[in-house]
């Protein structure tokens, strides 16, 4: 095999990669050693800012295959025919910890999926839980600050975590999920994924439907107890990454079955609770799961930095037939995700290979900026409209319009007949076995008992009592027992 020649960034051959140039034998290093300076300067710049949230992640390529006809609900081309396959890339992640954190921790998991469709990339950004802690994006920075390392102690503080939740009663449902048996997945392969938000589908006739996505793992749901997770995190901080990588390498390709819940748009206004509230689920008795297709992961990235860390997902990347809903958290993320990528990766992050469309042709008037690779030919214009046959709008909306009425202002979400912050948390609790209820109470008490302010503890206990009397009683007794030790 022919030996490849090591070169500098400019392509010049490197004569010596073992010794720096010096002023004589044993003398000081010379500033003229371009290869040394280039290597050190590049090394200093190898890292980019990590994600503020979802920093620690793993990814894989695969495909999505349609198994059931859903054309009555959407005109999205990648869902247009049974048997149609679309290449995908997925990124799993933990939410609160930094890039150096462990995988096996009690934390929600990100479930971000990129479909490389013929009509452009469609990004579906969700979690492994169907709900979230808050319902308004204006509270998101405060929520994340409460979960991150404290500015003084440099660690996650129970006082901060539970103080925020004490003032956010709508978080009770997600806290119940997080502290329950599914709070620590055994691996990325053994957890479900959810779009979490409500999205809009529009069919060929222009009819609008609101949908929720459910990716059910075909490996079965498996989770870790707090004790198992602590042991695993101590042995292998990369446990989930290792599991996913090795499974795919040996041909055990993980898969999920996609189902959707479909609500005709006309039913949303009079539904018994706000269907766009991210802290609530739609009962399956109201809107049953309808199968759509299957997601299969069959290829590992060749370079984790290039393909996992630089992967950029934004929920505002829609395709014809799919659009947003009035979900306030989704609306906030339509801006925040894309803005985060422009900060981390630059304005041209969509031109990176992992983010660039596979089959769809990108043709617009975006020019210049850091790392631009697509600037147009000599006679291409960078303005529109023009007289030079440049790309023009289609006039066809991607999704149906949303009806808007009322006055502008900082309104609370519209009240529905049975809006409540605690009922669904209680419903979830009552579905649990006695053993599950005991572990849930113990998990909550483990953190809540460390809070130093009695009033914060009492506020949180009131939320669990409001969800279910037995729920509140168990947690209160477990907290008291730990605080008396």
XYZ file of C-alpha atoms in Angstrom:
485
model
C 0.000 0.000 0.000
C 1.356 3.424 -0.950
C 2.363 5.506 2.061
C 0.267 8.670 2.371
C 2.162 11.939 2.838
C 1.488 14.046 5.939
C 0.826 17.697 5.010
C 0.150 21.048 6.603
C -3.290 22.649 6.389
C -2.167 24.364 3.188
C -1.128 21.062 1.633
C 2.662 21.335 1.940
C 4.475 18.084 2.879
C 5.699 17.830 6.483
C 9.389 16.911 6.777
C 9.484 16.156 10.528
C 6.489 15.519 12.803
C 8.581 14.326 15.767
C 10.886 17.264 16.492
C 10.284 21.009 16.671
C 12.670 23.381 14.915
C 15.162 24.925 17.358
C 18.044 27.360 17.363
C 20.733 24.732 17.461
C 20.737 21.407 19.278
C 18.893 21.883 22.599
C 18.197 25.526 21.822
C 14.884 27.442 22.054
C 12.102 26.770 19.572
C 11.917 28.962 16.490
C 8.849 31.039 15.710
C 9.338 30.129 12.066
C 8.306 26.477 12.711
C 5.039 26.854 10.838
C 4.031 23.206 11.319
C 4.400 23.389 15.122
C 2.519 26.680 15.405
C -0.248 25.435 13.158
C -0.652 22.225 15.177
C -0.782 24.056 18.518
C -3.095 26.798 17.264
C -5.463 24.261 15.750
C -5.400 22.164 18.912
C -6.410 25.216 20.981
C -9.447 25.634 18.750
C -10.593 22.011 18.426
C -13.521 22.411 20.793
C -16.663 24.398 20.151
C -19.107 25.547 22.843
C -21.060 22.589 24.120
C -24.833 22.682 24.077
C -26.306 24.474 27.087
C -28.790 21.604 27.354
C -28.560 18.124 25.803
C -24.766 18.463 25.816
C -23.992 14.780 26.274
C -25.273 12.723 23.379
C -24.907 9.743 21.067
C -26.118 9.314 17.500
C -26.710 6.884 14.668
C -27.941 6.753 11.083
C -30.823 4.647 9.880
C -34.046 4.790 7.935
C -37.737 5.294 8.445
C -40.120 3.011 6.549
C -43.831 3.691 6.167
C -45.948 0.661 7.092
C -49.442 2.195 7.171
C -51.353 4.645 5.000
C -51.646 8.083 6.660
C -52.333 10.131 3.536
C -55.791 10.960 4.902
C -54.029 13.151 7.456
C -50.879 14.519 5.787
C -49.486 15.237 2.341
C -45.891 14.917 3.548
C -44.077 13.159 0.725
C -41.925 10.917 2.934
C -45.161 9.510 4.414
C -46.953 9.235 1.072
C -46.716 5.504 0.352
C -46.481 2.264 2.272
C -42.958 0.882 1.880
C -41.311 4.247 1.260
C -37.977 4.632 3.061
C -36.259 7.840 4.149
C -32.716 8.129 5.507
C -32.554 9.415 9.089
C -30.093 10.534 11.733
C -30.935 10.410 15.425
C -29.270 11.987 18.440
C -30.013 10.738 21.944
C -28.917 12.818 24.918
C -29.229 13.629 28.581
C -30.606 17.087 29.330
C -29.063 18.768 32.363
C -25.464 17.599 32.646
C -22.394 18.732 30.754
C -20.533 16.913 28.007
C -18.401 15.189 30.643
C -21.337 13.776 32.608
C -22.344 10.130 32.881
C -25.005 8.431 30.758
C -26.715 6.445 33.535
C -28.320 9.303 35.466
C -31.858 10.262 36.411
C -32.624 12.803 33.730
C -34.942 13.058 30.712
C -33.440 11.861 27.446
C -33.480 13.839 24.224
C -34.856 12.017 21.170
C -34.004 14.210 18.166
C -34.631 12.803 14.710
C -33.667 14.206 11.307
C -35.496 12.891 8.218
C -33.545 13.561 4.986
C -36.661 13.810 2.821
C -36.945 14.628 -0.879
C -38.654 17.905 0.077
C -36.005 19.016 2.547
C -34.942 17.983 6.023
C -37.655 17.455 8.627
C -36.482 17.665 12.244
C -38.561 16.137 15.027
C -37.173 17.175 18.401
C -38.574 15.390 21.440
C -37.778 13.427 24.600
C -38.277 9.997 26.099
C -41.244 11.375 28.045
C -44.541 12.550 26.532
C -44.661 15.659 28.745
C -42.311 18.337 30.097
C -41.852 20.393 33.275
C -43.223 23.734 32.057
C -45.741 25.014 29.555
C -44.357 28.483 28.674
C -40.898 29.092 27.125
C -40.348 32.266 29.153
C -39.688 29.975 32.136
C -37.229 27.725 30.302
C -33.967 29.587 31.107
C -34.962 29.772 34.785
C -35.846 26.081 34.852
C -32.528 25.039 33.317
C -30.576 27.363 35.635
C -32.227 25.628 38.603
C -31.087 22.213 37.321
C -27.532 23.191 36.392
C -24.488 23.499 38.634
C -24.873 26.216 41.270
C -22.661 29.268 40.585
C -21.165 29.076 44.108
C -20.941 25.370 44.954
C -20.305 24.175 41.409
C -22.724 21.261 41.754
C -26.419 20.574 41.235
C -28.184 21.723 44.404
C -31.415 20.154 45.719
C -32.355 23.584 47.096
C -32.380 25.032 43.581
C -34.020 22.030 41.885
C -36.905 21.712 44.319
C -37.346 25.443 44.896
C -38.109 25.914 41.200
C -40.503 22.958 41.186
C -42.174 24.352 44.319
C -43.092 27.410 42.254
C -44.069 25.410 39.155
C -47.030 23.188 40.059
C -47.426 22.203 36.396
C -44.127 20.289 36.740
C -45.756 17.662 39.015
C -46.673 15.401 36.085
C -43.146 15.329 34.619
C -41.574 15.013 38.087
C -43.703 11.894 38.567
C -42.352 10.493 35.288
C -38.767 11.422 36.110
C -38.775 10.012 39.634
C -40.626 6.848 38.614
C -39.240 3.561 37.350
C -38.663 4.899 33.826
C -36.567 7.849 35.030
C -33.258 6.115 34.193
C -33.349 4.121 30.932
C -31.113 1.043 30.837
C -29.899 2.176 27.404
C -30.991 4.378 24.543
C -32.273 1.263 22.779
C -34.624 0.390 25.633
C -36.655 3.583 25.908
C -39.560 5.094 24.030
C -39.354 8.411 22.216
C -42.015 11.091 21.924
C -42.463 14.235 19.872
C -43.919 15.524 23.177
C -45.235 18.702 21.534
C -48.409 18.898 19.498
C -47.809 19.354 15.758
C -50.053 20.008 12.800
C -50.562 17.711 9.830
C -52.323 18.914 6.676
C -53.635 16.590 3.967
C -53.886 17.141 0.207
C -57.384 18.620 0.595
C -56.125 21.224 3.063
C -57.733 19.619 6.115
C -55.780 20.199 9.309
C -55.155 17.743 12.141
C -53.183 18.036 15.341
C -50.891 15.098 16.104
C -48.626 13.682 18.793
C -45.779 11.301 17.938
C -45.031 8.102 19.888
C -41.958 5.987 19.031
C -42.368 2.670 20.862
C -39.145 0.716 21.304
C -39.201 -2.756 19.770
C -36.506 -3.874 22.213
C -38.877 -3.469 25.156
C -38.670 -0.790 27.845
C -35.898 -1.476 30.343
C -34.831 0.856 33.116
C -32.341 1.045 35.977
C -32.959 1.549 39.668
C -31.120 4.399 41.364
C -28.692 1.896 42.889
C -28.017 0.129 39.581
C -27.485 3.451 37.822
C -25.037 4.721 40.434
C -22.993 1.550 40.115
C -23.035 1.608 36.306
C -22.175 5.323 36.090
C -19.179 4.667 38.352
C -17.968 1.771 36.217
C -18.638 3.227 32.758
C -19.720 6.826 32.305
C -20.212 6.066 28.608
C -22.575 3.131 29.156
C -25.354 4.253 26.817
C -22.919 5.320 24.096
C -21.079 2.003 24.354
C -24.295 -0.015 24.229
C -25.618 1.775 21.141
C -22.306 1.636 19.287
C -21.677 -2.035 19.971
C -25.223 -3.148 19.192
C -25.131 -1.577 15.741
C -21.578 -2.773 15.059
C -22.590 -6.376 15.659
C -25.719 -6.017 13.499
C -28.300 -5.850 16.283
C -30.073 -2.854 14.778
C -32.425 -1.157 17.256
C -35.852 -0.157 16.000
C -38.938 1.727 17.077
C -42.532 1.645 15.813
C -44.012 5.092 15.201
C -47.610 5.714 16.194
C -49.491 8.995 16.162
C -52.507 10.348 17.933
C -54.649 12.382 15.540
C -57.071 15.121 16.619
C -59.179 16.917 13.990
C -58.298 20.592 14.299
C -61.926 21.586 14.932
C -61.989 19.558 18.155
C -59.099 21.387 19.819
C -60.981 24.482 20.980
C -63.565 22.566 23.002
C -61.379 19.747 24.296
C -61.687 19.344 28.078
C -58.129 20.578 28.684
C -55.729 22.609 26.580
C -54.423 20.128 23.963
C -51.361 22.318 23.370
C -50.205 22.163 27.001
C -46.846 20.332 27.049
C -47.392 19.197 30.639
C -50.340 16.999 29.617
C -50.944 13.880 27.523
C -53.956 13.075 25.383
C -55.680 9.995 26.826
C -55.522 7.095 24.365
C -59.206 6.470 25.004
C -59.897 9.830 23.346
C -57.340 9.586 20.551
C -56.029 6.028 20.033
C -52.558 5.318 18.702
C -52.445 4.838 14.935
C -49.420 3.063 13.482
C -47.363 4.903 10.862
C -44.067 3.076 10.324
C -40.821 1.911 11.815
C -37.502 3.554 12.538
C -34.378 1.367 12.215
C -30.821 2.389 13.177
C -28.184 0.523 11.163
C -25.016 2.646 10.889
C -22.733 4.318 13.400
C -21.135 7.703 12.701
C -17.503 7.580 11.628
C -16.635 10.681 13.671
C -18.541 11.581 16.831
C -17.547 15.239 16.743
C -18.367 15.828 13.098
C -21.630 13.909 13.073
C -22.998 13.904 16.635
C -21.694 17.090 18.204
C -22.204 19.111 15.018
C -25.626 17.635 14.314
C -28.136 20.472 14.496
C -31.848 19.845 14.959
C -34.463 22.559 14.843
C -38.223 22.025 15.194
C -38.830 24.809 12.679
C -37.461 22.586 9.901
C -40.813 21.476 8.485
C -41.769 19.975 5.129
C -45.008 20.344 3.133
C -47.838 18.713 5.058
C -46.367 19.283 8.536
C -46.346 22.461 10.585
C -46.512 23.971 14.082
C -49.382 24.197 16.535
C -50.189 26.883 19.143
C -48.142 24.892 21.712
C -46.312 27.753 23.469
C -43.243 25.676 24.301
C -42.974 24.568 20.686
C -43.346 28.155 19.523
C -40.421 29.208 21.724
C -38.276 26.345 20.484
C -38.924 27.270 16.862
C -36.575 30.194 17.514
C -34.324 28.939 20.302
C -32.980 25.770 18.707
C -31.930 27.347 15.418
C -30.428 30.295 17.279
C -28.389 27.944 19.485
C -26.892 26.308 16.384
C -26.017 29.642 14.813
C -24.115 30.476 17.995
C -22.373 27.102 18.394
C -21.723 26.170 14.783
C -22.142 29.347 12.756
C -24.727 30.682 10.361
C -23.777 28.067 7.754
C -24.228 25.037 10.027
C -26.854 23.672 7.632
C -24.084 23.115 5.070
C -22.223 20.666 7.309
C -22.567 17.115 5.907
C -24.634 15.751 8.794
C -27.083 18.643 8.507
C -27.229 19.081 4.733
C -30.171 17.600 2.794
C -29.422 14.340 1.015
C -31.735 14.503 -1.997
C -33.477 17.857 -1.785
C -31.756 20.702 -3.642
C -30.942 23.802 -1.584
C -31.389 26.918 -3.708
C -31.757 30.266 -1.986
C -30.093 33.657 -1.609
C -28.093 32.945 1.539
C -24.494 34.038 1.007
C -21.216 34.499 2.848
C -20.647 34.132 6.577
C -18.220 31.898 8.436
C -17.462 28.586 6.705
C -19.694 29.287 3.722
C -19.379 26.569 1.096
C -22.292 27.579 -1.123
C -22.022 31.107 -2.454
C -23.417 30.867 -5.960
C -21.852 31.123 -9.395
C -20.529 34.216 -11.173
C -23.847 35.392 -12.545
C -26.100 34.267 -9.682
C -27.893 37.120 -7.963
C -28.193 37.413 -4.182
C -31.527 39.238 -4.135
C -35.128 38.434 -5.007
C -37.160 39.076 -7.098
C -34.768 39.309 -10.018
C -34.755 39.040 -13.821
C -32.188 36.232 -13.982
C -34.273 33.115 -13.366
C -33.274 32.909 -9.712
C -35.254 30.686 -7.326
C -38.778 31.912 -6.632
C -41.456 31.203 -4.070
C -44.089 28.515 -4.682
C -47.037 30.282 -3.076
C -48.042 26.956 -1.469
C -48.027 26.993 2.331
C -46.416 24.013 4.058
C -49.330 23.656 6.472
C -52.784 25.044 7.159
C -53.109 28.520 8.696
C -53.923 28.863 12.390
C -56.874 31.056 13.343
C -55.890 33.956 15.621
C -58.139 36.324 17.544
C -58.047 38.591 20.603
C -55.730 41.237 21.974
C -51.949 41.134 22.145
C -50.482 40.880 25.632
C -48.882 38.528 28.158
C -51.860 36.206 28.542
C -52.099 33.027 30.522
C -52.993 29.993 28.416
C -56.723 29.793 27.564
C -58.660 27.903 30.217
C -60.492 24.710 29.237
C -63.162 23.063 31.347
C -60.817 20.573 33.051
C -57.436 22.262 32.992
C -55.525 21.160 36.070
C -51.849 20.869 37.007
C -52.226 17.756 39.153
C -54.893 15.424 37.764
C -52.731 13.678 35.179
C -49.878 13.251 37.668
C -52.389 11.499 39.913
C -53.602 9.361 37.024
C -50.045 8.282 36.308
C -49.459 7.474 39.983
C -52.615 5.377 40.196
C -51.437 3.271 37.238
C -48.381 2.162 39.210
C -48.040 -1.029 41.218
C -47.435 -0.857 44.966
C -43.723 -1.487 44.463
C -43.505 1.240 41.816
C -45.263 3.701 44.127
C -42.805 2.903 46.883
C -39.782 3.455 44.658
C -41.270 6.693 43.316
C -41.752 8.089 46.818
C -38.236 7.027 47.804
C -36.696 8.651 44.729
C -38.492 11.930 45.357
C -37.663 11.904 49.057
C -33.993 11.269 48.326
C -33.679 14.730 46.806
C -36.449 16.640 48.567
C -35.198 15.643 52.017
C -31.918 17.455 51.296
C -33.658 20.812 50.814
C -32.736 23.187 53.632
C -35.919 25.303 53.669
C -39.028 23.834 55.246
C -41.355 26.086 53.230
C -39.941 24.748 49.950
C -40.456 21.182 51.138
C -44.044 21.965 52.161
C -44.856 23.568 48.812
C -43.650 20.492 46.956
C -45.488 18.126 49.276
C -48.688 20.078 48.595
C -48.315 19.309 44.884
C -48.092 15.555 45.501
C -51.053 15.673 47.906
C -53.039 17.531 45.240
C -52.222 14.845 42.675
C -53.297 11.968 44.899
C -53.803 11.703 48.665
C -51.836 8.475 48.949
C -49.091 9.880 46.729
C -48.674 12.880 49.022
C -48.805 10.748 52.156
C -46.100 8.360 50.933
C -43.746 11.139 49.895
C -44.318 13.088 53.103
C -43.587 10.041 55.260
C -40.487 9.174 53.231
C -39.148 12.743 53.538
C -39.817 12.814 57.261
C -38.030 9.498 57.785
C -34.917 10.701 55.966
C -34.838 14.054 57.749
C -35.128 12.385 61.150
C -32.160 10.085 60.540
